[in-house]
Short mmCIF file of C-alpha atoms in Angstrom, two decimals:
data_model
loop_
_atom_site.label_atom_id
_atom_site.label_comp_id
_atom_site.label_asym_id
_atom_site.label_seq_id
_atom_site.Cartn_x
_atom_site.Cartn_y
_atom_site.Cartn_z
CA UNK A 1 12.98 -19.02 -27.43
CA UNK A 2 13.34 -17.55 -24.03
CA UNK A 3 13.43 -20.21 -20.68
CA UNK A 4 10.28 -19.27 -19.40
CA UNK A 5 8.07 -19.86 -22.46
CA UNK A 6 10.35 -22.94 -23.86
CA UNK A 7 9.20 -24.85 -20.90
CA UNK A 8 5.22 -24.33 -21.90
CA UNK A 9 6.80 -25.93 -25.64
CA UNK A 10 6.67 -29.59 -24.98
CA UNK A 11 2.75 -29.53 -24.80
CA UNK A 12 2.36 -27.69 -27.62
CA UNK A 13 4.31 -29.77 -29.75
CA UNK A 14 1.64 -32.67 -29.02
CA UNK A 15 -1.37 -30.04 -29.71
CA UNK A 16 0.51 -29.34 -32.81
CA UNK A 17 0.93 -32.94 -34.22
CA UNK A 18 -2.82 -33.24 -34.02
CA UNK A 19 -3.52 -30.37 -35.35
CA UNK A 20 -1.52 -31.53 -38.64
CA UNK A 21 -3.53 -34.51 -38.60
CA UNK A 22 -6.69 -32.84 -38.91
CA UNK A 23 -5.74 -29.87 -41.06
CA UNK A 24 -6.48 -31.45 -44.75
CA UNK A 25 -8.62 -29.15 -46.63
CA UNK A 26 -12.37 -30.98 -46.65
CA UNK A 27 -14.99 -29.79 -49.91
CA UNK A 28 -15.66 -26.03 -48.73
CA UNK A 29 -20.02 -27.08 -48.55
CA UNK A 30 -19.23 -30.11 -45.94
CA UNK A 31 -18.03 -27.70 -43.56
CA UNK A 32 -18.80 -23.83 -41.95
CA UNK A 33 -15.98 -21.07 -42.00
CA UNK A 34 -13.10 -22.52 -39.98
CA UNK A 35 -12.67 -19.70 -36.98
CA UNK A 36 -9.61 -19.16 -35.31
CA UNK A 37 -9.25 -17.39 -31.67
CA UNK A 38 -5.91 -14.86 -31.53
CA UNK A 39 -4.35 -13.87 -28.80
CA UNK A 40 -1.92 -11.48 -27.79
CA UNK A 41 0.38 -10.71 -24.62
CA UNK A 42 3.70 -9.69 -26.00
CA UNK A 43 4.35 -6.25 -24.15
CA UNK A 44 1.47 -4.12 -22.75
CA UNK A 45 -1.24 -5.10 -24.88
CA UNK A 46 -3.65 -7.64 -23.34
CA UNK A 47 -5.69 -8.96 -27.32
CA UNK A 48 -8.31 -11.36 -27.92
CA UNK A 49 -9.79 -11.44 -31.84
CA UNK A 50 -12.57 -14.38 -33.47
CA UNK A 51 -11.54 -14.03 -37.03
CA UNK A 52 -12.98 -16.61 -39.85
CA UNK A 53 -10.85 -17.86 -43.30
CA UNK A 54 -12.80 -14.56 -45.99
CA UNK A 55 -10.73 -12.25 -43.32
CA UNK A 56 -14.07 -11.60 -41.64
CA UNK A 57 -13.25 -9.90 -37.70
CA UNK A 58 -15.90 -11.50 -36.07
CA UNK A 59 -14.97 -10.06 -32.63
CA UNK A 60 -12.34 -8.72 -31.07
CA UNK A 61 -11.57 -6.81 -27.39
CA UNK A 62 -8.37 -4.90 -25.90
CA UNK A 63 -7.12 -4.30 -22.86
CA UNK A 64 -4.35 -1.79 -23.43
CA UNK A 65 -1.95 -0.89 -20.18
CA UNK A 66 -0.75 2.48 -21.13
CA UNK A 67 -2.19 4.88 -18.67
CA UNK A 68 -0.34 2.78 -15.71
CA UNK A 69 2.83 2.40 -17.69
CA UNK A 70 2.68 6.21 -18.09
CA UNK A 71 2.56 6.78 -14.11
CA UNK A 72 6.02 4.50 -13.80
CA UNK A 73 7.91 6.04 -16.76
CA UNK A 74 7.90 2.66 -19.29
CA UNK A 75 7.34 -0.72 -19.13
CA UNK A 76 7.65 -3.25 -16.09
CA UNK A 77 7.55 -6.58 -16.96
CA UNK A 78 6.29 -7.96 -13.75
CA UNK A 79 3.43 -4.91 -13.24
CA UNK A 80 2.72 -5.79 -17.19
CA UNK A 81 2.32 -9.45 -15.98
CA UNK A 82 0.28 -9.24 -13.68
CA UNK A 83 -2.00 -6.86 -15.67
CA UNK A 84 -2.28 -9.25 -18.67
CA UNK A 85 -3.30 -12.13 -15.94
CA UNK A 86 -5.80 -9.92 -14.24
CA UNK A 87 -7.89 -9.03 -17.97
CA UNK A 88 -6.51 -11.94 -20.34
CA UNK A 89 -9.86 -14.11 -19.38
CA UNK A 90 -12.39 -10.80 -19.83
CA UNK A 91 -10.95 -9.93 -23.07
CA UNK A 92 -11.02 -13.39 -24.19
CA UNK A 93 -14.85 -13.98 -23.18
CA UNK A 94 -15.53 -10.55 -24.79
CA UNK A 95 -14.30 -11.04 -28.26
CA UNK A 96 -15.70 -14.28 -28.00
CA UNK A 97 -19.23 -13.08 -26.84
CA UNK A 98 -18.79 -10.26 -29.46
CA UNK A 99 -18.21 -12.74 -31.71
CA UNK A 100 -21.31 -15.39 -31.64
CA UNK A 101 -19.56 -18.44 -30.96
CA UNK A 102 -18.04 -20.72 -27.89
CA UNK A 103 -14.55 -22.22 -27.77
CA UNK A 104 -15.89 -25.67 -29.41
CA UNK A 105 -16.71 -23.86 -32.30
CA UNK A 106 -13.11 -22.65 -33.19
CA UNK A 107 -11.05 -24.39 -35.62
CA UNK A 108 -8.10 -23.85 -33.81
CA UNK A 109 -6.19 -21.13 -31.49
CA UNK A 110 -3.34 -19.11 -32.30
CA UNK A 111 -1.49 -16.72 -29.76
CA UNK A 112 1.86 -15.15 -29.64
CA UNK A 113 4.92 -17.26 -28.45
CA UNK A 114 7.47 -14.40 -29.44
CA UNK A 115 9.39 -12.22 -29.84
CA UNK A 116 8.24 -10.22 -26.63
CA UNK A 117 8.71 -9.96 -23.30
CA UNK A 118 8.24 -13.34 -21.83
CA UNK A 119 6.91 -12.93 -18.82
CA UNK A 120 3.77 -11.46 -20.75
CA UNK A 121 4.35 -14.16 -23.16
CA UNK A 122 3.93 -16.88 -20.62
CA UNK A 123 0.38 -15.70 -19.50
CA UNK A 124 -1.32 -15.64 -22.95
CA UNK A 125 0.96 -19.26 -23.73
CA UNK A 126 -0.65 -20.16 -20.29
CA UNK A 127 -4.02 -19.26 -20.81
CA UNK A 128 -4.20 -20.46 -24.46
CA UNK A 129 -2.90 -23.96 -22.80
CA UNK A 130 -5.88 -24.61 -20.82
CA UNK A 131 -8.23 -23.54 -23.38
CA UNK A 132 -6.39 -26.01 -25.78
CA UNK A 133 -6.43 -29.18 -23.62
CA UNK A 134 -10.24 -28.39 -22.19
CA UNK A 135 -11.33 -28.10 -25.53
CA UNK A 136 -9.03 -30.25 -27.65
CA UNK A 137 -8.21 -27.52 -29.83
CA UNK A 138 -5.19 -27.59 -32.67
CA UNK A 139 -2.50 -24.55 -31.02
CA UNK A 140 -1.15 -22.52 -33.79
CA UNK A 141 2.21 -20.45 -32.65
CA UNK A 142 2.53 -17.26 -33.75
CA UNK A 143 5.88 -14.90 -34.21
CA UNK A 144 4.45 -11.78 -33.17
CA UNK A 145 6.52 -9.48 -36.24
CA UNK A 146 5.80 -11.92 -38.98
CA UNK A 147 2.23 -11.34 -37.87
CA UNK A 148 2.29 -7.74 -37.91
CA UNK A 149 4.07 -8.05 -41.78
CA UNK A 150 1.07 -10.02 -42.98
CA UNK A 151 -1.64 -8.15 -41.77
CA UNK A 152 -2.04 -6.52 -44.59
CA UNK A 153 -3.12 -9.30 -46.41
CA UNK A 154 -6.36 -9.33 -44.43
CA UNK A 155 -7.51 -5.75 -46.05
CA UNK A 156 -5.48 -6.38 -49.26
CA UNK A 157 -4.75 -9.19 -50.93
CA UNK A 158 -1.56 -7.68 -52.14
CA UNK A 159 0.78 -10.37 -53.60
CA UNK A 160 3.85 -12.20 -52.72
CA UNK A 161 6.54 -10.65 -53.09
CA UNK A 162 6.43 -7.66 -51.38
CA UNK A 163 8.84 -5.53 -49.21
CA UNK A 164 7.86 -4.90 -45.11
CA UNK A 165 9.22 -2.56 -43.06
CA UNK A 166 8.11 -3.49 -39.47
CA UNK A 167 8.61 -0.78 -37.11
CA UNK A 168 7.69 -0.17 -33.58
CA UNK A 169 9.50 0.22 -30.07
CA UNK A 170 10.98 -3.47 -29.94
CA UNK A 171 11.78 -4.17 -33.53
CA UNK A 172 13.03 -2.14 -36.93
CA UNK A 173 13.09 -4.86 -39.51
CA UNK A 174 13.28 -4.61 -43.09
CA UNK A 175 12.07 -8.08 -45.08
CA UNK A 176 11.06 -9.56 -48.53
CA UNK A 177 7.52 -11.51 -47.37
CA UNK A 178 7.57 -14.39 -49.71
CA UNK A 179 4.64 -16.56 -48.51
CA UNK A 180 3.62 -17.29 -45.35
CA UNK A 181 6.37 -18.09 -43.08
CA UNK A 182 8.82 -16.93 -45.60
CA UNK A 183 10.88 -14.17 -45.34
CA UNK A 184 14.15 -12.77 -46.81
CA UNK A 185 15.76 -10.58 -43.76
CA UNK A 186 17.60 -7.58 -45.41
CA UNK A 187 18.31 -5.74 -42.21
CA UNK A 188 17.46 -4.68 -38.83
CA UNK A 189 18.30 -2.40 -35.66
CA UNK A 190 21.84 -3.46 -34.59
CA UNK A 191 20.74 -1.58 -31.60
CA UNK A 192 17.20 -0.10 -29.78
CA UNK A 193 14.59 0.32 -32.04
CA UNK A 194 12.94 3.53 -33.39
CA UNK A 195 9.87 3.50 -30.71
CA UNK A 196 12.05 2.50 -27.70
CA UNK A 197 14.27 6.14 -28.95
CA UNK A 198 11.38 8.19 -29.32
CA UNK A 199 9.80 7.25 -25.70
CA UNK A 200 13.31 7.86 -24.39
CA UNK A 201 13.44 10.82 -26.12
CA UNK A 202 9.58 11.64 -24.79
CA UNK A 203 10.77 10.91 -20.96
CA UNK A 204 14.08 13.13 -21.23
CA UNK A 205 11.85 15.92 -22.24
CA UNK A 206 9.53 15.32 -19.34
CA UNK A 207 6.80 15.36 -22.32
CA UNK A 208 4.38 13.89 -19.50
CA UNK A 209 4.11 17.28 -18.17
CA UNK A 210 3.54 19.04 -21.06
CA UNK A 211 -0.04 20.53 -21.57
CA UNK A 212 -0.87 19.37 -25.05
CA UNK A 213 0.40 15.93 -24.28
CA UNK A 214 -1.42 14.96 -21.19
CA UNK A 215 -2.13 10.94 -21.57
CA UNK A 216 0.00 10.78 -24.44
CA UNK A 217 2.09 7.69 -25.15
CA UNK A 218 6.43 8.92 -25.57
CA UNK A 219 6.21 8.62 -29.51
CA UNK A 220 2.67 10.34 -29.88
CA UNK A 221 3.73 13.25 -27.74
CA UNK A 222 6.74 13.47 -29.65
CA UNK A 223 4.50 13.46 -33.59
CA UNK A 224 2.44 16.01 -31.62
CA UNK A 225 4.72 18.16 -30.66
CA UNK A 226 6.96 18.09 -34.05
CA UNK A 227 3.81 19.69 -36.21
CA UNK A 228 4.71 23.08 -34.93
CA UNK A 229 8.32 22.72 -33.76
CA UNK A 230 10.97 23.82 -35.89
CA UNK A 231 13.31 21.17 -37.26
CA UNK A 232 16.04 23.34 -38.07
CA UNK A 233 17.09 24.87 -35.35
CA UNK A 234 18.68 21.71 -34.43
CA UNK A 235 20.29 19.37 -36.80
CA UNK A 236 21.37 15.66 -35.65
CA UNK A 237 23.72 13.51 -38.03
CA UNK A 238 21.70 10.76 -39.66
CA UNK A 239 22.90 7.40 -38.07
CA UNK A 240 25.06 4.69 -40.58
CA UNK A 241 25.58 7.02 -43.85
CA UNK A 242 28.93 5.52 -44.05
CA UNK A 243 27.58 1.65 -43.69
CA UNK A 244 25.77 0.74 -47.13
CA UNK A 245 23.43 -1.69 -45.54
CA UNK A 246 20.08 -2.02 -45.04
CA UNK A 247 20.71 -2.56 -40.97
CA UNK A 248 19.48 0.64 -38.78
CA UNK A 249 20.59 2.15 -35.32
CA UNK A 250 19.06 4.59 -33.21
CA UNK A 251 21.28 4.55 -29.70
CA UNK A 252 23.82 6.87 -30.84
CA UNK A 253 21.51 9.61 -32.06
CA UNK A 254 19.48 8.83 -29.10
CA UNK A 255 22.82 10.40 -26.92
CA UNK A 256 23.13 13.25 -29.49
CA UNK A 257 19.75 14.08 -28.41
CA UNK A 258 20.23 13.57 -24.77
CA UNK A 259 23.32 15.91 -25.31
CA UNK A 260 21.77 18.91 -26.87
CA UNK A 261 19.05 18.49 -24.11
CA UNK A 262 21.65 19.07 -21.67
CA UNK A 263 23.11 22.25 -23.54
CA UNK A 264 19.69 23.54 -23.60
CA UNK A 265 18.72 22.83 -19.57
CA UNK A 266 22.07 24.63 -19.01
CA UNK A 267 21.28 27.20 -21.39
CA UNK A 268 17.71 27.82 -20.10
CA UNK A 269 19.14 27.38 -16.39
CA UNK A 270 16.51 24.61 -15.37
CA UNK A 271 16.65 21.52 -13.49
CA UNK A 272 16.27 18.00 -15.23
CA UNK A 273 12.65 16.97 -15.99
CA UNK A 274 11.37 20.64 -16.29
CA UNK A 275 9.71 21.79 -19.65
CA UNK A 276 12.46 23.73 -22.17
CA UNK A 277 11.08 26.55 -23.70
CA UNK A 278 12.60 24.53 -27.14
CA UNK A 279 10.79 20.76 -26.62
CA UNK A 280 9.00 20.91 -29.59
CA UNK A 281 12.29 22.14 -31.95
CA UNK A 282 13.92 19.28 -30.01
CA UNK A 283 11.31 16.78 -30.73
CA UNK A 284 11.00 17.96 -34.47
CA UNK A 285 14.61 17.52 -35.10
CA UNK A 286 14.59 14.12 -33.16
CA UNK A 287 11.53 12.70 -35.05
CA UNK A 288 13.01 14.55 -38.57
CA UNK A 289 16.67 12.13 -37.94
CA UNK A 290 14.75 9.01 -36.97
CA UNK A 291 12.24 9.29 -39.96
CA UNK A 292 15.51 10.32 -42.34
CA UNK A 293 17.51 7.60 -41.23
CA UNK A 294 14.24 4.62 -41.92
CA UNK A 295 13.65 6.57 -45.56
CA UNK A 296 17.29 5.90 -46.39
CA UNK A 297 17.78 2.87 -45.26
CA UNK A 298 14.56 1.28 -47.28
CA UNK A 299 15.35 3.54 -50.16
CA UNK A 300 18.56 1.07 -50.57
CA UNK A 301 16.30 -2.24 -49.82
CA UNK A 302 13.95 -1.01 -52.86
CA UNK A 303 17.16 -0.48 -54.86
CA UNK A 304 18.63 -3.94 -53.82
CA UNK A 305 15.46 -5.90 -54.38
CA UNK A 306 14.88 -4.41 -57.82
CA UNK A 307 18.62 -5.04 -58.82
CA UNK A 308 18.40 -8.41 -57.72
CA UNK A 309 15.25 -9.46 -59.65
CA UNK A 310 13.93 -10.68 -56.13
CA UNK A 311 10.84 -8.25 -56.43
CA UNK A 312 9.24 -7.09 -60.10
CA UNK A 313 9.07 -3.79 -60.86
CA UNK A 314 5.88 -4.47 -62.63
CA UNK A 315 4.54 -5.55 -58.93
CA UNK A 316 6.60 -3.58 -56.53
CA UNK A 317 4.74 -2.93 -52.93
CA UNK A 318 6.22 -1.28 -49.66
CA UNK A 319 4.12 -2.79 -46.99
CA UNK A 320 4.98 -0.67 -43.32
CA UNK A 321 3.05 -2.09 -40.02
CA UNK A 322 4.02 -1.93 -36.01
CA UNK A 323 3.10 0.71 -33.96
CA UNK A 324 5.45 3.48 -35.21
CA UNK A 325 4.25 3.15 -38.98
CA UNK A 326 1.41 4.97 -37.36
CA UNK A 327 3.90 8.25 -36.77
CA UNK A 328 2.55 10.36 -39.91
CA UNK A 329 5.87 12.00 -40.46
CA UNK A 330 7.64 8.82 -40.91
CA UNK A 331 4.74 7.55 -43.37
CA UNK A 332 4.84 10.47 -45.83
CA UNK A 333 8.60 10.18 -46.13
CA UNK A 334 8.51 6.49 -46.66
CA UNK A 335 5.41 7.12 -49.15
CA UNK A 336 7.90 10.28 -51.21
CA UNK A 337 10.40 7.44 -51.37
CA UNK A 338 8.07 4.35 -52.87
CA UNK A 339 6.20 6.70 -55.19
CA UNK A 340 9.70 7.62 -56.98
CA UNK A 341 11.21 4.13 -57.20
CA UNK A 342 7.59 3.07 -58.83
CA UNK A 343 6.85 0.82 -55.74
CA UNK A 344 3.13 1.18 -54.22
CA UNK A 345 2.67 1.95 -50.56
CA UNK A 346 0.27 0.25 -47.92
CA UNK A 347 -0.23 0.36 -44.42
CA UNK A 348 -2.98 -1.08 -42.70
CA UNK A 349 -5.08 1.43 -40.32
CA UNK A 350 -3.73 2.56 -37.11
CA UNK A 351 -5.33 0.39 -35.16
CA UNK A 352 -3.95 -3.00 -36.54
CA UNK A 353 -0.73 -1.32 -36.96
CA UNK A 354 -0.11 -1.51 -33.07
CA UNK A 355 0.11 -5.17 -31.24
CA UNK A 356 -3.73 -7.00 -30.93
CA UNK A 357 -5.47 -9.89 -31.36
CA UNK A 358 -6.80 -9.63 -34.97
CA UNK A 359 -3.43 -10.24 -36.62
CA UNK A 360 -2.49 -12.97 -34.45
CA UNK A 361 -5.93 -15.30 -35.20
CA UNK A 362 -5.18 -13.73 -38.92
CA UNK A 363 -2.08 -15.40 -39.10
CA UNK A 364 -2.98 -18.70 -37.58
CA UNK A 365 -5.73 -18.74 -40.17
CA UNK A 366 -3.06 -18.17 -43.20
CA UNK A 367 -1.01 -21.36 -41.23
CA UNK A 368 -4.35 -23.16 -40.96
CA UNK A 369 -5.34 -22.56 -44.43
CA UNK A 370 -2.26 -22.76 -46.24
CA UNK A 371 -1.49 -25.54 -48.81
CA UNK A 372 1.55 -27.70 -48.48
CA UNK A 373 4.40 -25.93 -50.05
CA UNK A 374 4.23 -23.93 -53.43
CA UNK A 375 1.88 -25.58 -55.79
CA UNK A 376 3.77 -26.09 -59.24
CA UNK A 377 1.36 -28.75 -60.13
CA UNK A 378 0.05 -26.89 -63.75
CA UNK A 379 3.60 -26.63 -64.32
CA UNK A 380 4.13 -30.67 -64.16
CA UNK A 381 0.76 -30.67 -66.33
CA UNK A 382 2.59 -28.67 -69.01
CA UNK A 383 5.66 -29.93 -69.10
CA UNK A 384 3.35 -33.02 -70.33
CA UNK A 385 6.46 -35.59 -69.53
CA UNK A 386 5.93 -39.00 -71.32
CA UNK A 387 6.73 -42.22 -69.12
CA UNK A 388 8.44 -45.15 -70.61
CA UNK A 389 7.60 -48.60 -70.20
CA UNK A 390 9.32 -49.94 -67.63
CA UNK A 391 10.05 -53.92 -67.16
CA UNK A 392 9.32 -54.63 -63.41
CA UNK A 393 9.77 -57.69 -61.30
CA UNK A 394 7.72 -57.36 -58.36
#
């Protein structure tokens, strides 16, 4: 954990202890659906969610930041800051108002404490703080990409074990989700991540001025642009063929990209960040390498975890969240690839695929809810295990 948000930790920890203390599961008549408030203020996404322990979303509100990231060419942590601190009370006090109930009435609050950027980080850890120690609330800490792998859970209750692929423009993970909390890392970007590429990508095309992607986000204009680009008039070498891991990289074919843009400014004779005549065959190509490169790569994890008896093929699932598994392109590759190794193939809808509050109070409730440990306790029954007398001197 970052400096900035490890100092807001101490507090927490005594939130936390009291929050164990009154987490033992109570006859479900005594007591209404617990409720758990979610929020979120990793990157440029200011999220606020009510959601109950059925999975019901109560209420929920967004603040997203795009349109003034857009103006300044990507993210600025200190303009994102001060955004999230200027909405993060509006959007809470919507999705609460949406919702029906007051801050008393929550079981608990859960909100982001990373990965992320933490000077966005510290105002949601901020914010949930005073709501926690007005209210005398349990805090429930939430790692933002272990949310996004479970939120699938909340439209399907599809079961443990499964395989995630979390991608988006911080993160390109590929996990076994065992149980809440409990993962099995099988790889990751050893570099930038597939989103962070494409908005690179997006930029050095001057896509911004482009007149089918006005108000686009990097990535979007990049999908949008692909559908009628041709792919094959320029081919870029598929990152890592030679490493037979599950690990992914995207800055080197990021500079092949960059390179061929070049050629083709010189070719077309026109300045940097004008239009080429070839953007969308460049963007094609780009998003064709990048969606190549995921397939591949999670190809081998289905392979691995199959060999390795760590996930059934009776009960095999590809789960794929973040903000990039909403790229269309990408998802019908990775959906060719589960349907022939026999593995089904969820995503949950674009708009919980990209950072909010929903998955964040989703998760707390899974922590809230969750028993202690794996319950064997029919297997103890079974084993029907005889004690013998024992002579005791007490």
């Amino acid at each position: 954990m970052n400096s900035l948000t490890r100092s807001l930790w101490k507090p927490l920890k005594r939130v936390q202890a009291a929050w164990r203390r009154a987490s033992p599961a109570r006859a479900a008549e005594q007591r209404p659906p617990r409720l758990v408030l979610g929020i979120e203020t990793s990157c440029d996404d200011t999220g606020a969610a009510v959601v109950d322990e059925s999975g019901a979303v109560r209420g929920e509100a967004l603040h997203c930041q795009r349109e003034v990231h857009l103006k300044t060419g990507g993210i600025i942590p200190p303009v994102a800051q001060q955004l999230h601190r200027e909405n993060i009370e509006q959007v809470v006090k919507e999705a609460l108002d949406v919702s029906g109930v007051s801050v008393s009435e929550l079981a608990a609050i859960a909100t982001t404490v990373k990965p992320g950027l933490a000077l966005c980080l510290q105002v949601g850890l901020e914010y949930s703080l005073k709501l926690v120690n007005k209210y005398k609330k349990p805090f429930i800490p939430i790692h933002h990409m272990e949310a996004h792998a479970l939120t699938i859970r909340l439209i399907n209750q599809v079961e443990f074990p499964f395989l995630v692929l979390l991608l988006s423009g911080g993160h390109c993970i590929l996990a076994v989700a065992q149980g809440v909390s409990d993962f099995l890392l099988l790889g990751q970007s050893i570099d930038i991540a597939p989103g962070d590429m494409l908005d690179k990508v997006a930029r050095r095309l001057s896509l911004s001025k482009h007149p089918e992607c006005q108000g686009m986000a990097g990535g979007k204009a990049i999908e949008h642009l692909a559908r009628t680009g041709d792919r094959q008039r320029h081919t870029f070498r598929v990152p890592m063929q030679h490493y037979r891991n599950c690990d992914f990289s995207f800055s080197g074919l990021q500079n092949l990209v960059n390179k061929v843009i070049v050629e083709q400014e010189k070719e077309e004779g026109i300045l940097k960040q004008k239009l080429l005549s070839c953007a969308k065959d460049i963007a094609a190509a780009a998003q064709h390498a990048v969606a190549a490169h995921i397939v591949k790569r999670t190809h081998r994890a289905m392979l691995f975890c199959i060999k390795h008896s760590i996930i059934s093929p009776q009960n095999a699932t590809l789960v794929v969240s973040g903000g990039v598994a909403s790229n269309q392109y990408i998802r019908k590759g990775l959906q060719i690839v589960a349907d022939a190794n026999g593995f089904s193939f969820l995503c949950p809808p674009p708009r919980l695929c990209t950072d909010n509050g929903v998955m964040i109070a989703w998760y707390g409730l899974l922590f809230f809810i969750a028993p202690l440990g794996i319950d064997i306790s029919k297997r103890v029954e079974e084993a029907s295990i005889k004690v013998p007398r024992l002579k005791m001197k007490i």
